[in-house]
Each structure stands twice: as structure tokens, then as C-alpha cells.
Tab-separated table of C-alpha atoms in Angstrom:
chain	number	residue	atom	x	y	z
A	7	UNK	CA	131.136	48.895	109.527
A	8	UNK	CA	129.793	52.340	110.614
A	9	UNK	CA	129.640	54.868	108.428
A	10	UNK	CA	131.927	57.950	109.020
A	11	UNK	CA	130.086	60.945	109.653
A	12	UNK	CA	132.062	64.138	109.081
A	13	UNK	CA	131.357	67.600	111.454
A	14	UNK	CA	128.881	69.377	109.582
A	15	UNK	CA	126.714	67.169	108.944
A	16	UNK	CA	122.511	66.516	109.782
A	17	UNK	CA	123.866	64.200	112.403
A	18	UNK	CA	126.637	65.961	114.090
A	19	UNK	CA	124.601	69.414	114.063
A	20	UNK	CA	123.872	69.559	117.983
A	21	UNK	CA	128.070	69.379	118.950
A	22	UNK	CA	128.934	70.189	122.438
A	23	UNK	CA	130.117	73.188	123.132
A	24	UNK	CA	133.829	73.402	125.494
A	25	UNK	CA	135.143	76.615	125.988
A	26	UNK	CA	138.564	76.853	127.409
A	27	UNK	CA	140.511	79.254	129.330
A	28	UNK	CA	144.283	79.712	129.405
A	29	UNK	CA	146.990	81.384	131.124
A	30	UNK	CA	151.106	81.507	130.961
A	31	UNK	CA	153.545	81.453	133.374
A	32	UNK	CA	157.006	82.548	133.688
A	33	UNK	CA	157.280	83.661	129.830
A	34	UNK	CA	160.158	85.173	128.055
A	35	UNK	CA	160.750	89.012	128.023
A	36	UNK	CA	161.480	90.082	124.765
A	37	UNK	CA	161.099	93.784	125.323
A	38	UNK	CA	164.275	96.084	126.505
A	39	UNK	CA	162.694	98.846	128.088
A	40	UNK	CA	159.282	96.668	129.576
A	41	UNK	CA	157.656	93.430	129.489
A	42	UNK	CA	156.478	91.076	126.760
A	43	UNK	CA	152.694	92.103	125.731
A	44	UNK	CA	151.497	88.759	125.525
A	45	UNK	CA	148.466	87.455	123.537
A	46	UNK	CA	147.334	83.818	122.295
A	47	UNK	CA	146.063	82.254	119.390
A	48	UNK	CA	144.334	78.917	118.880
A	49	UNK	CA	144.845	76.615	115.897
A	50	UNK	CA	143.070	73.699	114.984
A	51	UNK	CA	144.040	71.094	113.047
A	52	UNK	CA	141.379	70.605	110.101
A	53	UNK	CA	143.281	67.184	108.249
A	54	UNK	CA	146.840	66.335	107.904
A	55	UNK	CA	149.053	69.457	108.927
A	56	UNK	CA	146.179	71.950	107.693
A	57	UNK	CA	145.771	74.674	110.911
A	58	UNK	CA	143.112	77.314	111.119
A	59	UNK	CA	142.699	80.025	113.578
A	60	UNK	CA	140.041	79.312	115.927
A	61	UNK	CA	140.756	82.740	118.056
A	62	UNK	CA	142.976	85.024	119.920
A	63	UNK	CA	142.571	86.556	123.273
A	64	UNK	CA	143.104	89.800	124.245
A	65	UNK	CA	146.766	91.424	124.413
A	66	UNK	CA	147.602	92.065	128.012
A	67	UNK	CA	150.389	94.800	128.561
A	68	UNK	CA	153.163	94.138	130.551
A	69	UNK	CA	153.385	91.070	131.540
A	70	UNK	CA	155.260	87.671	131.708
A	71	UNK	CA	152.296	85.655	133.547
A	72	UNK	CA	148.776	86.566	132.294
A	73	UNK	CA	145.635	85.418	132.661
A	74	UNK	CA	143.549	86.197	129.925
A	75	UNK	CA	140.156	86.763	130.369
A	76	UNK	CA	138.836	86.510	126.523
A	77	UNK	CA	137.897	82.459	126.677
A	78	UNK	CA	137.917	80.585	123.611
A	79	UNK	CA	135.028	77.984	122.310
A	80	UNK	CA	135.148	75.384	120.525
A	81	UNK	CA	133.210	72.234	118.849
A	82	UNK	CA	133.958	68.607	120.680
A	83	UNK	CA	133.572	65.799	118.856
A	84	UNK	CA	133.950	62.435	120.796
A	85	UNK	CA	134.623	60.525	117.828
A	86	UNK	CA	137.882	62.614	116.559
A	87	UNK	CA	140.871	63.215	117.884
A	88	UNK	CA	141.153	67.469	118.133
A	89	UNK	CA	144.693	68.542	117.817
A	90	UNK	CA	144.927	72.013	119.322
A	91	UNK	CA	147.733	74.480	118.930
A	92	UNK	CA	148.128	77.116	121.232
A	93	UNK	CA	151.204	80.213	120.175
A	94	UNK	CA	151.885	83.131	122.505
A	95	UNK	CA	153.276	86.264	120.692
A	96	UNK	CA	154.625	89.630	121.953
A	97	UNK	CA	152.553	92.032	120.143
A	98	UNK	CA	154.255	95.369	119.952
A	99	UNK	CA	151.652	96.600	117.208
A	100	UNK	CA	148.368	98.500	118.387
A	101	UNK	CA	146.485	96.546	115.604
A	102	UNK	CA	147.856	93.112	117.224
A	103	UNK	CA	149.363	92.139	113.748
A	104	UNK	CA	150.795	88.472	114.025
A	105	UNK	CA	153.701	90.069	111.236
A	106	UNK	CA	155.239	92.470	113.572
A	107	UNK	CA	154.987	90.378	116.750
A	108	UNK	CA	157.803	88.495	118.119
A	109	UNK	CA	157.057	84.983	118.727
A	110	UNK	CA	157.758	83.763	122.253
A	111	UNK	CA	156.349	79.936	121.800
A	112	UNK	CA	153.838	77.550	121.364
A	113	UNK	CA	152.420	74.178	122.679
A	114	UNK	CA	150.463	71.491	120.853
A	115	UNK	CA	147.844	68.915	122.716
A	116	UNK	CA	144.883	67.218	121.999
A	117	UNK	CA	141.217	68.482	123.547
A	118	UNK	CA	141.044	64.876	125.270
A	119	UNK	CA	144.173	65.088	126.918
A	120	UNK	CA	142.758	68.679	128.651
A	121	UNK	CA	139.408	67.742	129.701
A	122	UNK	CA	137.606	63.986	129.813
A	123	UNK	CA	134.400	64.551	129.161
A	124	UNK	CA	131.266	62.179	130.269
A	125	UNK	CA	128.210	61.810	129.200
A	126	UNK	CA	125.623	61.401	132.982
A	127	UNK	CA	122.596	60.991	131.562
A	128	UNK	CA	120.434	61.417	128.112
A	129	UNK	CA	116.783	62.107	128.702
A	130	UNK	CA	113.892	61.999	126.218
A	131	UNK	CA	111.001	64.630	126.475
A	132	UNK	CA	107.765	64.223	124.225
A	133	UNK	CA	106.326	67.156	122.943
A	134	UNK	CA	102.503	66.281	123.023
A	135	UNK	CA	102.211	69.635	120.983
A	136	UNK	CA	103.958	68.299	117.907
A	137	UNK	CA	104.982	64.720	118.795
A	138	UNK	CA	108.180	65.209	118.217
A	139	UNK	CA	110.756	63.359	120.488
A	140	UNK	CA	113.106	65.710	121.757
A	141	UNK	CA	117.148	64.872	123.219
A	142	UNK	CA	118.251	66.913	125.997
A	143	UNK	CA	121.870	65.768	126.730
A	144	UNK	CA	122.915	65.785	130.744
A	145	UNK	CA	126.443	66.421	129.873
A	146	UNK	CA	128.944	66.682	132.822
A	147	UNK	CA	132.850	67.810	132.523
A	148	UNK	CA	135.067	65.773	135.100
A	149	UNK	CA	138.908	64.477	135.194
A	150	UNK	CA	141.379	67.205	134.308
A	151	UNK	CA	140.035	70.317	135.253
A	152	UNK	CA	143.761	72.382	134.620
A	153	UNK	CA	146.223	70.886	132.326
A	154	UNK	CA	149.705	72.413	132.530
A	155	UNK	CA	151.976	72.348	129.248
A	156	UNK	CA	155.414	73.519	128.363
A	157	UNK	CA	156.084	76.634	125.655
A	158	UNK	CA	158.195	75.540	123.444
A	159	UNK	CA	160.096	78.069	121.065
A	160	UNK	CA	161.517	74.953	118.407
A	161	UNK	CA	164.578	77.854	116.848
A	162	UNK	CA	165.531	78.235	120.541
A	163	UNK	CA	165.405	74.066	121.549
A	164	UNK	CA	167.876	73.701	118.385
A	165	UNK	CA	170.214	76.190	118.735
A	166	UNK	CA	170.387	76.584	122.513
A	167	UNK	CA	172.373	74.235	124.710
A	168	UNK	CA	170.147	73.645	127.646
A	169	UNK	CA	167.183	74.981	126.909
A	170	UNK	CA	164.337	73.660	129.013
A	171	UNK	CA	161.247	75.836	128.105
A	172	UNK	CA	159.917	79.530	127.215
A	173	UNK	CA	157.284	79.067	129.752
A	174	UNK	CA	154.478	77.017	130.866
A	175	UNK	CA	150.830	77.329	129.399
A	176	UNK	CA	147.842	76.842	131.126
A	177	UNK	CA	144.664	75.458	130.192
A	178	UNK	CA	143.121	76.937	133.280
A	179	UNK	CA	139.011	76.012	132.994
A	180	UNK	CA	137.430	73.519	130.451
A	181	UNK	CA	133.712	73.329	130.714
A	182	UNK	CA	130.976	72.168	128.696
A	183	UNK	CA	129.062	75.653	127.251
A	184	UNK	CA	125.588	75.339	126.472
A	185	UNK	CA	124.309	77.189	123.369
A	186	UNK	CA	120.853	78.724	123.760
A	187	UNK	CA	118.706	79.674	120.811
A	188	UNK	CA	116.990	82.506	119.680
A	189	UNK	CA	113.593	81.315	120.801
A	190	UNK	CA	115.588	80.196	124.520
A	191	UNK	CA	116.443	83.981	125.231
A	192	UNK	CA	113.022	85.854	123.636
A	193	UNK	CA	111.326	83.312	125.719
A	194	UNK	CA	113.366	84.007	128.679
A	195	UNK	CA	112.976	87.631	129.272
A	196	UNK	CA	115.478	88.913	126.525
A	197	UNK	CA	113.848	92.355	125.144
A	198	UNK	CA	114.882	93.696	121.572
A	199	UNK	CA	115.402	97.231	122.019
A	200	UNK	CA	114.286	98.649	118.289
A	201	UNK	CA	115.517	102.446	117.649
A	202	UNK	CA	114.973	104.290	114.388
A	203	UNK	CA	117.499	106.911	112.375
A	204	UNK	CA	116.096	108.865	109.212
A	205	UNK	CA	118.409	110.335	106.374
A	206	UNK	CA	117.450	114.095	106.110
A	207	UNK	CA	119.888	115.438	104.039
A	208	UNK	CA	119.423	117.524	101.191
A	209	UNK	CA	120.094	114.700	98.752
A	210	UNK	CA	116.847	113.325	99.305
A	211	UNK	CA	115.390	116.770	97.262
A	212	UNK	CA	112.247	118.974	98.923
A	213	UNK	CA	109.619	116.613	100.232
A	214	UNK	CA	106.929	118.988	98.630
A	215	UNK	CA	107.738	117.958	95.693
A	216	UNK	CA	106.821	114.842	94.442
A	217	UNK	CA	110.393	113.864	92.632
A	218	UNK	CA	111.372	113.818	97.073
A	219	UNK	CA	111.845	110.528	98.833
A	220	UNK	CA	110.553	112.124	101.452
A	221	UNK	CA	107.149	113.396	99.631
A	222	UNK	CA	104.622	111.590	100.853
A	223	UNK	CA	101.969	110.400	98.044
A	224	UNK	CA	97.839	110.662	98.939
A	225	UNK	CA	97.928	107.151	99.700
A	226	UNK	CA	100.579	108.381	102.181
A	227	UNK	CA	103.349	106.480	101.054
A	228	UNK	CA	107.070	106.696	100.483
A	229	UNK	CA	109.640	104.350	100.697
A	230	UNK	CA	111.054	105.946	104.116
A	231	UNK	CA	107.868	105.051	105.480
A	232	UNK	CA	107.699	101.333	103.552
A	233	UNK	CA	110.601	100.476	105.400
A	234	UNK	CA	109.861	101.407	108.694
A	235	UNK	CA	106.565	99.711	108.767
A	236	UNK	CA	108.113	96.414	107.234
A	237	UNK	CA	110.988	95.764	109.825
A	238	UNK	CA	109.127	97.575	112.893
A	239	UNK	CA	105.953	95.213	112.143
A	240	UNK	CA	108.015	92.327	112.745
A	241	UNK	CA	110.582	94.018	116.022
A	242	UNK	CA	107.673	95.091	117.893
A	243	UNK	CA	106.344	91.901	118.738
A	244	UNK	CA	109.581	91.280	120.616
A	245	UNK	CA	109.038	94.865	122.561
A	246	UNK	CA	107.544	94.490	125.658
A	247	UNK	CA	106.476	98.590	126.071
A	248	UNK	CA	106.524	98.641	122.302
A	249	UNK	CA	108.231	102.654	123.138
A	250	UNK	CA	110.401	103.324	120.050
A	251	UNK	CA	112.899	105.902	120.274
A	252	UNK	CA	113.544	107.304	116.645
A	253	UNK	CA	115.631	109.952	115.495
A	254	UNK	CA	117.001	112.127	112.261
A	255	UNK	CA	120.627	112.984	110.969
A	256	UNK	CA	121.490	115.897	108.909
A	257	UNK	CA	119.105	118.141	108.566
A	258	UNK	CA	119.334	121.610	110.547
A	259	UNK	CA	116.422	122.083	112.824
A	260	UNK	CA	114.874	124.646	114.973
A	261	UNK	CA	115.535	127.010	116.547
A	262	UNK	CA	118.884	127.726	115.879
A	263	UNK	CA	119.289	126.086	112.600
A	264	UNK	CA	122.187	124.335	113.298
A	265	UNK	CA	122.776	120.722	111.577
A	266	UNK	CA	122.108	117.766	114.078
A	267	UNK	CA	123.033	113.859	113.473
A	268	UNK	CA	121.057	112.929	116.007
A	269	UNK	CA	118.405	114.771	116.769
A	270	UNK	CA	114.654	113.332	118.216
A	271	UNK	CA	111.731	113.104	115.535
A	272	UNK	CA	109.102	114.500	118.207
A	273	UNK	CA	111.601	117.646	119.443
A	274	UNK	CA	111.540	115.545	122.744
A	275	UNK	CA	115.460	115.097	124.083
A	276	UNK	CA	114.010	113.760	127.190
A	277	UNK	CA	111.688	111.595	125.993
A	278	UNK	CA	112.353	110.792	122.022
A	279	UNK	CA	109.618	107.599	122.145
A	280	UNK	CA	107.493	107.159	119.869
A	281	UNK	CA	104.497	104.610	120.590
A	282	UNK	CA	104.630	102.109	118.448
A	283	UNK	CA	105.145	102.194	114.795
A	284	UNK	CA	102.193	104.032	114.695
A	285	UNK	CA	103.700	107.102	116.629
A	286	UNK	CA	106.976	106.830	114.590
A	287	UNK	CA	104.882	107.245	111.599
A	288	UNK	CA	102.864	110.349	113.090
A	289	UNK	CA	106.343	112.165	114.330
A	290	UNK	CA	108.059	111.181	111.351
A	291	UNK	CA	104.880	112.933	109.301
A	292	UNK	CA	104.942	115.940	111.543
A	293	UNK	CA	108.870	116.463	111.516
A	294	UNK	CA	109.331	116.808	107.957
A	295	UNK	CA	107.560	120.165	107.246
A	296	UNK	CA	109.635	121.420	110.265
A	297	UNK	CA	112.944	121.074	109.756
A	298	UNK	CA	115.649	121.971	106.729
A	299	UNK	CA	117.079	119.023	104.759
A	300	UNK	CA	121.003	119.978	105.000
A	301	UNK	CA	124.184	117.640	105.212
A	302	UNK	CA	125.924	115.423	105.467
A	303	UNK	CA	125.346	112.323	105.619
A	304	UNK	CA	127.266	110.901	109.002
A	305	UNK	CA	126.343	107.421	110.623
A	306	UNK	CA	128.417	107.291	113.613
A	307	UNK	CA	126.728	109.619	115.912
A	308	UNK	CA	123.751	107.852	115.766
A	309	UNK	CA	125.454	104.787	116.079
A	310	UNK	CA	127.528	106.071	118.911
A	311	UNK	CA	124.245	107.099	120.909
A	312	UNK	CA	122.882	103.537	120.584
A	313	UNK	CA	126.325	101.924	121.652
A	314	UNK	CA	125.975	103.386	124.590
A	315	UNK	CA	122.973	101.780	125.970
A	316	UNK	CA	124.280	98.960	124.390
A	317	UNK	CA	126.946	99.184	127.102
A	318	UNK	CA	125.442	99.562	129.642
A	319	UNK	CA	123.360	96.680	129.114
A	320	UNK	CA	126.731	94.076	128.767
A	321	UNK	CA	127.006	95.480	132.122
A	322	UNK	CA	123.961	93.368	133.744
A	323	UNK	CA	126.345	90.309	132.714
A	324	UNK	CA	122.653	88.482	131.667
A	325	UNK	CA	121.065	88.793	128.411
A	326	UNK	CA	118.553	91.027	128.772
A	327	UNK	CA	118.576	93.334	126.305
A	328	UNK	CA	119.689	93.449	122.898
A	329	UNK	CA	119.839	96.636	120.664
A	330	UNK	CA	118.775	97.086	116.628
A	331	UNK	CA	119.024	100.119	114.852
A	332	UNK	CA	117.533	100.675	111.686
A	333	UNK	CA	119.217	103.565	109.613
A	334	UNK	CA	117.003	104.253	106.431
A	335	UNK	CA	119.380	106.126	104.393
A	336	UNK	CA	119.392	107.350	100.352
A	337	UNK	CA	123.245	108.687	100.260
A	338	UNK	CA	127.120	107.973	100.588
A	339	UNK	CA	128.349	108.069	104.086
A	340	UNK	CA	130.138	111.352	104.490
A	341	UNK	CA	132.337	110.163	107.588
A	342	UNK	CA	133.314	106.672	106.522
A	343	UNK	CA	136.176	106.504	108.677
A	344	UNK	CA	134.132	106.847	111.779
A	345	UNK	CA	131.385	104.990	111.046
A	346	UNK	CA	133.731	101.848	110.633
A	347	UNK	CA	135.218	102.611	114.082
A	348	UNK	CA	131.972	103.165	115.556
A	349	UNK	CA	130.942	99.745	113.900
A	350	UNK	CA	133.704	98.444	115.080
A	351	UNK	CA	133.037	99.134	118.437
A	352	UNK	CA	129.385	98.040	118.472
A	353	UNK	CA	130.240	94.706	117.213
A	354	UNK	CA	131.518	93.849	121.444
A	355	UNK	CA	128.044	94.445	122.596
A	356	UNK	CA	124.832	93.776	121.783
A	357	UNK	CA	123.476	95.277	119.053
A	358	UNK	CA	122.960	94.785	115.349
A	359	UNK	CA	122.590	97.855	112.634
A	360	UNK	CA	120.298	97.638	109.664
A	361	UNK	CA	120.893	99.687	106.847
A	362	UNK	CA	118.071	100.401	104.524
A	363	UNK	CA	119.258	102.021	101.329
A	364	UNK	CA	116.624	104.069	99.593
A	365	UNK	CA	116.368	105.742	96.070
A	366	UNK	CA	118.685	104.393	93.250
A	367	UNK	CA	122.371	105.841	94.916
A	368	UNK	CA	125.361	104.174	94.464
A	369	UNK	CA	125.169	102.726	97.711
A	370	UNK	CA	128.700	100.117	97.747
A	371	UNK	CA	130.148	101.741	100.661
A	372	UNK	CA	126.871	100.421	102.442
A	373	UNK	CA	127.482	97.018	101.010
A	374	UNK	CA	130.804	96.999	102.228
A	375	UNK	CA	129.812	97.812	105.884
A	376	UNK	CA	128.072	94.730	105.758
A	377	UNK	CA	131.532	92.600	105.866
A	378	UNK	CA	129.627	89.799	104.133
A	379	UNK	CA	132.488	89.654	101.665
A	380	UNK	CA	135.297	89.841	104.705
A	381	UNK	CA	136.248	91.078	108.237
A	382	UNK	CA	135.435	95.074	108.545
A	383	UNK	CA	138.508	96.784	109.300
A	384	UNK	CA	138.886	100.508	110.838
A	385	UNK	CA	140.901	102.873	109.084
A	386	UNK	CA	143.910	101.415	111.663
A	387	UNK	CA	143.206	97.895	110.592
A	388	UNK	CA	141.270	97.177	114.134
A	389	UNK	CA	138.760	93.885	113.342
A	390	UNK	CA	135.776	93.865	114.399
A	391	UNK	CA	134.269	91.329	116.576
A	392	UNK	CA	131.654	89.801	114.569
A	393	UNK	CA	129.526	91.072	111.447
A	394	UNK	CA	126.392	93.098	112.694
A	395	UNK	CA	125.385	95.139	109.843
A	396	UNK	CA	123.015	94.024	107.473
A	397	UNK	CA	122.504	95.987	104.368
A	398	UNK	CA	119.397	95.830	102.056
A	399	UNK	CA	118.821	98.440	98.868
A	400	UNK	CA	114.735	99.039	98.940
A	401	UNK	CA	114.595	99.357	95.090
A	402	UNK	CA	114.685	95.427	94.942
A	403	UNK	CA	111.791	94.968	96.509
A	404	UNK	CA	109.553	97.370	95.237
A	405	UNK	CA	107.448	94.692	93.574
A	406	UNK	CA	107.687	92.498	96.043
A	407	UNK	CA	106.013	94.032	99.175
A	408	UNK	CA	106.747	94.835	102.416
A	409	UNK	CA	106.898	91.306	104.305
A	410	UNK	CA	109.832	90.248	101.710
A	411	UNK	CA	111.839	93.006	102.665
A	412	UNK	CA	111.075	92.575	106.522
A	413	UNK	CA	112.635	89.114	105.614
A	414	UNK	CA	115.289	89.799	103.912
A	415	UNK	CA	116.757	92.888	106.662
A	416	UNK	CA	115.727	90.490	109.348
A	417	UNK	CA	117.075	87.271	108.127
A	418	UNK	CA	120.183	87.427	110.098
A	419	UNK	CA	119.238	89.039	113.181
A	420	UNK	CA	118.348	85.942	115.180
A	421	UNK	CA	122.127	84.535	114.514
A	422	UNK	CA	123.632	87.700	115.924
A	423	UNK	CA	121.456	87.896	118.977
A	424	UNK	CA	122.665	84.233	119.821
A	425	UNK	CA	126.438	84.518	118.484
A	426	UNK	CA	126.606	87.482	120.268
A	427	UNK	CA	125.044	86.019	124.111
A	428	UNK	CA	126.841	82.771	123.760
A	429	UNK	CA	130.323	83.869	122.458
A	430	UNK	CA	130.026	85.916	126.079
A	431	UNK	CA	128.724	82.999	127.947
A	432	UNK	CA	125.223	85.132	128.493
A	433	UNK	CA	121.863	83.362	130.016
A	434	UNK	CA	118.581	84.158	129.352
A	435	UNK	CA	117.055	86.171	132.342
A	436	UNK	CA	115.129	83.419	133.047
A	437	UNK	CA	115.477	79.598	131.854
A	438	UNK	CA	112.933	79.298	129.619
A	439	UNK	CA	111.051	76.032	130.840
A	440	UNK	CA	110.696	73.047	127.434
A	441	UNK	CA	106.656	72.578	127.100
């Protein structure tokens, strides 16, 4: 007898992807004044009667037959049967809170009765590099292409004579998605757009003197500057131009004084590049003696500012760009509330913050923007998308140089690049060819 292998295991690692689209038709209108606000949410069963939420799409105002356009993907397993649950709510909250939303139906199927899926072919490359044999799957989606499934409200079915349905629901595209890897979009074209944001606020104390995070030692060291060469070493090598934008927050520069968040290292709003870490170093050097270490200590302009590119990239629809921004930082965050939203917002496109604490603050609000511990939540109880902060303090690795800290700030970058490209269905510019 076969053994059983459960998902999650060595041998079930390389899943297929299936991503699955849905609409509704003809739902019920719950509102008196307008339409039902419809939005989705996936279960799947786990074992027995056990559901967990897989995802929810977007809430669409309005209207009694959307289309939603958020897709959801999930893991197929040929040897299990999948039960899927899909439940359409009116959401009448702006946080899209399941509590306050009036429940309009749901639908339960399995993922083989939506989509048959068939394996064409299953070729075997040799890499003569490391003689490794390789499996590259040929994998193929055919048979039901739209499945079409009644809404079902069960309170309704019991207590009303006649009741046929609350709707129909949709399953409008199944297709096989293909995750790339790190290496498959650096390879093919994707650039990793590194910009740099230095705390000068008065907290860090008068970099003449040597009690300053910002004084800079005769061997020319400080731990601002230990941090920027340890996680720029390792970003530049995926920098074509290696041109490094970098930038300061609170401090009140010339030559009116007044207090900027985001304000270029080399005085150069048109042009605020530095080349290579070497030239972030140099401005960085030559800034210091020139401006006045102020307050306070806000993160969301700078994090605004990078957003935008970040925008403007998702744009291209290809994954060609991806955005990191390193904040080095020795404070508390002065405008919490706004840096959340700002997070928040960032976590839709592509970009990841890293959050170097330096000097021996209390620095928990930082460690709390890193959502390890649970979903980040704006001040209005908004989720954000994914996690895509990654907070390190500098005092624990003092001892233990600069490449374990360059590990440790890095270490979940290359997960959030590809989370981030294939949760929006994002190729590499170009397909990188296997060798």
C-alpha cells in the first residue's frame, strides 16, 4: 500500500498552482436606498468540517451581478478531494468587516468538479552544470472552463415556501498559474530599485560629539554608515545603473531652515542619486555638517515618495521593477497612524521597507510594523495586503559583522518579491531560458 503523503511535505512541495475567477448573477438586494455591495470569500476545507479563509475579493459597490477582478489562488492536489466554499456578503462597512455584513449566500463544490485538469507531458532536463535531473511539468487545463452554481441562503430555503435560489455563482476562469522564483525574475530582467532614508532628528545628539550616532569615528565608522554598507553591498548587485537615490527626514536644512521628511542627501531635488554605495557614503558624509538635526521622527513621507514609483511600475503589468527602502532610524515614530496607512498602501505594489533600528531606543512600535506577530491594521482597521516590512535592531549584531546583518534584513526579501509578482499573475520581462 502507498504511503499517504500529506500537503506540506518534501514530496508535495512543487503543487500546481489554479487560480480561479468568479462572478454572481442576479443576487439579492438587501439595501433600501441602493444595491447590495457584494464581495466573496473562499473557504477551504482543511479535515472534517474545519474551514479556513483562503481569500476575499474586492467589494464592488452597487451591484447585483459583479465580476470581480481580485482572482483567488490556490494549491491543487490530484490526490485529494478540495472542498471549496464560496459566501457572498453585502458589506456595508468601509473596513469590509464580515460582522456587520449581511449575508446574501453561499455555494459549496469541489476544485475537480470546476476544472479537470491533465497532465500533457513531463519532460526531464539534465543540468550538465550540477547533474542534477530537473522536472519541468507540461501541465494543460481542459474540460470545464466556467462552472455555474446556485447561491444558496440555507435560513431562507427553510423558512421560505418556494424558494429557488439567492443567485447564481460563477466560477468564470480556472487556469493552471505558474509560480516563478526569485532567481526566474532577477534573471529575467526584474531590477531592484534600492532607495535610502536617514533619521536626522535631534535624538540622535550633535554628530561632533562623539556620544552622536551620527559622529563618525577616525576609522570613519558609525552604525548609520554599518548599515548602509551591509544591505547596499548585497542590493547593488541586483542594480543594473547601480544609481541610488537616498534621502533624510527631520532635520531642518538650508536655506530656509524649515524641517523636511524627505529631503535629498546631495541638495539635488532633480537628481537625488547617489553612485553607488560609495556616493551614498560621500553625500551622507558631506550632509551632516550642513544641516540641523530637528524633529520628528515621521516615516510616511518617505514612504509615500517611494510608493509612488512603486505605482507606476504595477502599471507596466510585467515585473520589472521592484522597490526596497531602507529607513535607518534610532527613534519612536512620531506619526504612527500614517505610517501604518502608508504601509498599508505599499503592501499592493511592489515594494518592501527595511527598518534598521539604531542606538539602544525602545524601538517596539518598529517591531510591530513588521506584522510578524499578525496582520498590520490602519488606525480604521484596513489590512494590509501582505507583510513587507522587515525590522532588524543593529545593537544585535554589533559583534557579529556586517554580512550577518545584511542576512538577517535581507532574509525575507526574495519571498516578497515573488509573493508579491505571482499573487498578481506578473512575468518576468523576459523568460529566463533553464541552462
Amino acid at each position: 500500500m502507498a504511503a499517504v503523503i500529506p500537503p506540506g511535505s518534501k514530496a508535495t512541495d512543487c503543487v500546481t498552482k489554479v487560480e480561479l475567477s468568479v462572478s454572481c448573477d442576479n443576487l439579492l438586494d438587501m439595501d433600501m436606498l441602493s444595491k447590495s455591495d457584494p464581495l466573496c470569500v473562499l473557504f477551504v476545507c482543511n479535515s472534517g468540517s474545519q474551514w479556513s479563509e483562503i481569500g476575499r475579493t474586492e467589494r464592488i459597490m452597487n451591484c447585483l451581478s459583479p465580476k470581480f477582478s481580485k482572482t483567488f489562488v490556490i494549491d491543487y492536489y490530484f490526490e485529494m478531494v478540495q472542498k471549496l466554499k464560496f459566501d457572498v456578503y453585502d458589506i456595508d462597512s468601509d473596513n469590509c468587516s464580515l460582522r456587520d455584513a449581511d449575508f446574501l449566500g453561499q455555494m459549496e463544490c469541489t476544485l475537480g468538479q470546476v476544472g479537470h485538469l491533465c497532465l500533457l507531458q513531463q519532460l526531464i532536463h539534465h543540468n550538465k552544470c550540477s547533474h542534477n535531473l530537473v522536472f519541468i511539468p507540461d501541465i494543460h487545463l481542459y474540460g470545464i472552463y466556467q462552472a455555474e452554481f446556485e447561491c444558496i441562503n440555507g435560513k431562507k430555503k427553510q423558512n421560505k415556501k418556494g424558494y429557488k435560489n439567492s443567485g447564481v455563482i460563477m466560477i468564470k476562469q480556472c487556469k493552471i498559474v505558474k509560480d516563478y522564483t526569485f532567481l526566474d525574475y532577477i534573471m529575467g530582467g526584474c531590477q531592484l530599485n534600492f532607495t535610502i532614508a536617514i533619521d536626522f532628528t535631534g535624538s540622535n545628539g550633535d554628530p561632533r560629539s562623539p556620544r552622536s550616532l551620527h559622529y563618525i569615528n577616525p576609522q570613519g565608522y558609525n552604525e548609520y554608515l554599518a548599515a548602509i554598507w551591509a544591505v547596499g553591498s548585497v542590493i547593488q548587485d541586483y542594480d543594473s545603473d547601480k544609481m541610488f537615490p537616498a534621502f533624510g527626514f527631520g532635520a531642518q536644512i538650508p536655506p530656509t531652515w524649515q524641517v523636511s521628511h524627505e529631503f535629498p542627501i546631495n541638495f539635488n531635488p532633480s537628481n537625488p542619486f547617489c553612485a553607488g554605495i560609495e556616493g551614498v557614503v560621500y553625500a551622507y558624509q558631506q550632509c551632516l555638517p550642513q544641516v540641523k538635526l530637528y524633529g520628528p521622527t515621521n516615516f510616511s513621507p518617505i514612504i509615500n515618495h517611494v510608493a509612488q514609483f512603486g505605482h507606476q511600475a504595477l502599471q507596466q503589468h510585467t515585473a520589472s521593477q521592484y522597490f526596497v527602502l531602507l529607513i535607518i532610524t534610532d527613534g519612536v515614530i512620531t506619526d504612527m497612524d500614517q505610517t501604518r496607512s502608508a504601509i498599508i498602501n505599499a503592501s499592493r505594489l511592489p515594494m518592501s521597507i527595511i527598518i534598521v533600528g539604531v542606538g539602544g531606543a525602545d524601538f517596539s512600535a518598529m517591531e510591530f510594523l513588521d506584522g510578524d506577530d499578525g496582520i498590520l491594521r490602519s488606525a480604521t482597521g484596513e489590512a494590509a495586503m501582505r507583510d513587507i516590512v522587515q525590522f532588524v535592531p543593529f545593537r544585535q549584531f554589533q559583534n557579529a559583522g556586517t554580512a550577518a546583518l545584511a542576512q538577517s534584513v535581507l532574509a525575507e526579501l526574495p519571498d516578497q518579491v515573488t509573493s508579491f509578482f505571482n499573487l498578481f499573475g506578473l512575468k518576468p520581462p523576459s523568460e529566463p531560458n533553464p541552462s
